[in-house]
XYZ file of N, CA and C in Angstrom:
276
model
N 11.388 -19.471 -24.474
C 10.705 -18.692 -23.466
C 11.686 -18.377 -22.332
N 11.640 -17.157 -21.876
C 12.501 -16.706 -20.791
C 11.789 -16.964 -19.460
N 12.087 -18.094 -18.843
C 11.422 -18.497 -17.604
C 11.748 -17.564 -16.452
N 12.962 -17.080 -16.408
C 13.354 -16.171 -15.330
C 12.503 -14.906 -15.360
N 12.314 -14.342 -16.539
C 11.502 -13.137 -16.690
C 10.035 -13.425 -16.336
N 9.530 -14.563 -16.781
C 8.152 -14.942 -16.480
C 7.942 -15.087 -14.975
N 8.870 -15.749 -14.293
C 8.760 -15.913 -12.845
C 8.842 -14.573 -12.119
N 9.714 -13.688 -12.579
C 9.841 -12.360 -11.966
C 8.545 -11.573 -12.133
N 7.984 -11.602 -13.328
C 6.732 -10.876 -13.595
C 5.576 -11.455 -12.785
N 5.554 -12.778 -12.652
C 4.514 -13.428 -11.849
C 4.631 -13.007 -10.395
N 5.847 -12.982 -9.879
C 6.071 -12.542 -8.500
C 5.652 -11.104 -8.292
N 5.950 -10.236 -9.246
C 5.550 -8.831 -9.145
C 4.030 -8.705 -9.126
N 3.360 -9.490 -9.966
C 1.897 -9.455 -10.012
C 1.306 -9.886 -8.671
N 1.830 -10.953 -8.109
C 1.324 -11.456 -6.826
C 1.549 -10.419 -5.732
N 2.727 -9.791 -5.714
C 2.997 -8.755 -4.710
C 2.017 -7.606 -4.855
N 1.803 -7.157 -6.090
C 0.887 -6.037 -6.331
C -0.517 -6.401 -5.860
N -0.964 -7.604 -6.169
C -2.293 -8.052 -5.752
C -2.392 -8.108 -4.229
N -1.323 -8.516 -3.565
C -1.313 -8.582 -2.101
C -1.477 -7.194 -1.492
N -0.734 -6.218 -1.997
C -0.844 -4.857 -1.473
C -2.195 -4.246 -1.814
N -2.727 -4.555 -2.980
C -4.064 -4.071 -3.343
C -5.108 -4.624 -2.379
N -4.989 -5.895 -2.025
C -5.926 -6.505 -1.073
C -5.793 -5.860 0.301
N -4.582 -5.537 0.708
C -4.357 -4.879 1.992
C -5.037 -3.511 2.014
N -4.846 -2.740 0.956
C -5.465 -1.414 0.869
C -6.993 -1.549 0.873
N -7.514 -2.511 0.143
C -8.965 -2.723 0.116
C -9.493 -3.104 1.506
N -8.718 -3.868 2.272
C -9.162 -4.222 3.630
C -9.244 -2.965 4.500
N -8.331 -2.025 4.293
C -8.398 -0.771 5.030
C -9.636 0.019 4.637
N -9.985 -0.018 3.356
C -11.169 0.702 2.895
C -12.455 0.126 3.501
N -12.471 -1.160 3.774
C -13.653 -1.785 4.360
C -13.790 -1.482 5.850
N -12.706 -1.092 6.488
C -12.724 -0.808 7.929
C -13.216 0.618 8.183
N -13.668 0.871 9.413
C -14.017 2.242 9.785
C -12.721 3.061 9.860
N -12.859 4.375 9.883
C -11.683 5.250 9.816
C -10.672 4.999 10.929
N -11.144 4.911 12.165
C -10.207 4.725 13.277
C -9.436 3.413 13.146
N -10.142 2.348 12.837
C -9.500 1.042 12.688
C -8.529 1.057 11.514
N -8.962 1.633 10.400
C -8.121 1.662 9.207
C -6.828 2.435 9.460
N -6.930 3.601 10.086
C -5.718 4.399 10.340
C -4.796 3.694 11.333
N -5.367 2.985 12.288
C -4.543 2.207 13.224
C -3.829 1.083 12.480
N -4.511 0.446 11.550
C -3.892 -0.627 10.755
C -2.762 -0.080 9.883
N -2.998 1.080 9.266
C -1.968 1.722 8.443
C -0.754 2.051 9.302
N -0.997 2.621 10.472
C 0.098 3.011 11.371
C 0.903 1.794 11.805
N 0.219 0.713 12.175
C 0.940 -0.507 12.587
C 1.786 -1.046 11.441
N 1.242 -1.030 10.235
C 1.997 -1.532 9.091
C 3.230 -0.663 8.836
N 3.049 0.654 8.845
C 4.173 1.564 8.589
C 5.244 1.437 9.664
N 4.821 1.223 10.883
C 5.769 1.115 12.000
C 6.576 -0.178 11.933
N 5.939 -1.276 11.566
C 6.568 -2.593 11.668
C 7.274 -3.072 10.401
N 7.038 -2.422 9.284
C 7.546 -2.940 8.014
C 8.924 -2.407 7.663
N 9.741 -3.244 7.016
C 11.039 -2.768 6.536
C 10.855 -1.815 5.345
N 11.910 -1.119 5.010
C 11.850 -0.070 3.986
C 11.345 -0.571 2.637
N 11.761 -1.764 2.205
C 11.320 -2.236 0.893
C 9.820 -2.500 0.858
N 9.264 -3.014 1.944
C 7.813 -3.228 1.999
C 7.069 -1.904 2.069
N 7.623 -0.936 2.812
C 6.981 0.382 2.876
C 6.972 1.038 1.513
N 8.031 0.860 0.746
C 8.088 1.439 -0.602
C 7.013 0.827 -1.500
N 6.834 -0.489 -1.415
C 5.810 -1.140 -2.246
C 4.407 -0.729 -1.808
N 4.190 -0.601 -0.508
C 2.881 -0.167 -0.037
C 2.619 1.275 -0.460
N 3.624 2.109 -0.368
C 3.457 3.499 -0.795
C 3.035 3.546 -2.257
N 3.675 2.755 -3.087
C 3.315 2.696 -4.507
C 1.866 2.246 -4.682
N 1.445 1.233 -3.911
C 0.071 0.734 -4.002
C -0.927 1.806 -3.567
N -0.628 2.515 -2.485
C -1.532 3.569 -2.030
C -1.665 4.676 -3.068
N -0.562 5.076 -3.659
C -0.606 6.132 -4.672
C -1.376 5.650 -5.896
N -1.084 4.445 -6.341
C -1.768 3.905 -7.524
C -3.270 3.801 -7.295
N -3.665 3.158 -6.203
C -5.087 2.983 -5.930
C -5.760 4.303 -5.564
N -5.023 5.167 -4.920
C -5.582 6.463 -4.540
C -5.823 7.386 -5.708
N -5.178 7.141 -6.822
C -5.370 7.989 -7.999
C -6.203 7.316 -9.085
N -6.475 6.028 -8.949
C -7.206 5.334 -10.014
C -8.513 4.690 -9.550
N -8.781 4.671 -8.265
C -10.005 4.027 -7.763
C -11.225 4.762 -8.317
N -12.255 4.016 -8.662
C -13.447 4.608 -9.273
C -14.277 5.431 -8.295
N -14.185 5.146 -7.015
C -14.977 5.829 -5.995
C -14.183 7.010 -5.441
N -14.710 8.216 -5.639
C -13.988 9.417 -5.201
C -13.817 9.470 -3.684
N -14.794 8.975 -2.928
C -14.650 8.961 -1.471
C -13.544 7.991 -1.052
N -13.456 6.865 -1.733
C -12.384 5.909 -1.440
C -11.026 6.526 -1.768
N -10.952 7.254 -2.860
C -9.701 7.944 -3.208
C -9.280 8.889 -2.095
N -10.229 9.666 -1.605
C -9.925 10.627 -0.543
C -9.453 9.900 0.716
N -10.106 8.793 1.064
C -9.685 8.025 2.245
C -8.266 7.498 2.059
N -7.961 7.000 0.871
C -6.619 6.460 0.636
C -5.557 7.541 0.734
N -5.878 8.745 0.331
C -4.905 9.828 0.464
C -4.705 10.175 1.940
N -5.765 10.066 2.741
C -5.599 10.260 4.189
C -4.780 9.111 4.783
N -5.008 7.886 4.308
C -4.183 6.750 4.741
C -2.718 7.023 4.405
N -2.495 7.574 3.218
C -1.128 7.886 2.791
C -0.493 8.892 3.752
N -1.261 9.897 4.158
C -0.755 10.881 5.121
C -0.376 10.231 6.443
N -1.251 9.359 6.935
C -0.952 8.626 8.171
C 0.312 7.797 8.000
N 0.390 7.110 6.891
C 1.534 6.262 6.573
C 2.838 7.062 6.615
N 2.863 8.221 5.958
C 4.091 9.017 5.879
C 4.468 9.624 7.233
N 3.484 10.048 8.021
C 3.779 10.598 9.349
C 4.386 9.517 10.236
N 3.776 8.337 10.244
C 4.292 7.242 11.072
C 5.676 6.828 10.580
N 5.859 6.779 9.286
C 7.174 6.432 8.744
C 8.229 7.434 9.206
N 7.890 8.709 9.170
C 8.850 9.738 9.573
C 9.172 9.623 11.057
N 8.167 9.431 11.882
C 8.371 9.368 13.327
C 9.110 8.090 13.731
N 8.688 6.956 13.191
C 9.237 5.665 13.629
C 10.551 5.286 12.958
N 10.792 5.822 11.785
C 11.987 5.398 11.028
C 12.962 6.546 10.781
N 12.776 7.633 11.488
C 13.758 8.714 11.460
C 13.749 9.573 10.211
N 12.669 9.629 9.521
C 12.573 10.475 8.342
C 11.816 9.791 7.215
N 11.737 10.503 6.118
C 11.043 9.976 4.943
C 12.055 9.381 3.973
N 11.616 8.362 3.271
C 12.499 7.761 2.262
C 12.609 8.696 1.082
């Protein structure tokens, strides 16, 4: 058994679950609170974390069963990218 590969895959799963939980917490919040939370995260996070969150937003925004939730996540994505551009000097 390749333990290194197993540990890497386990870590990736945990990271994905963490970002999924973060996105779900935004969905539970009202719009103003959620967009403020997205903006704070985009402003304070390093590039590698922003890349993983962007992936989570795109994944959940295109696969979530609730169409209204999908639309909200795409608006969160817009907020995320605007804040990233303003605070970090451009888009990745």
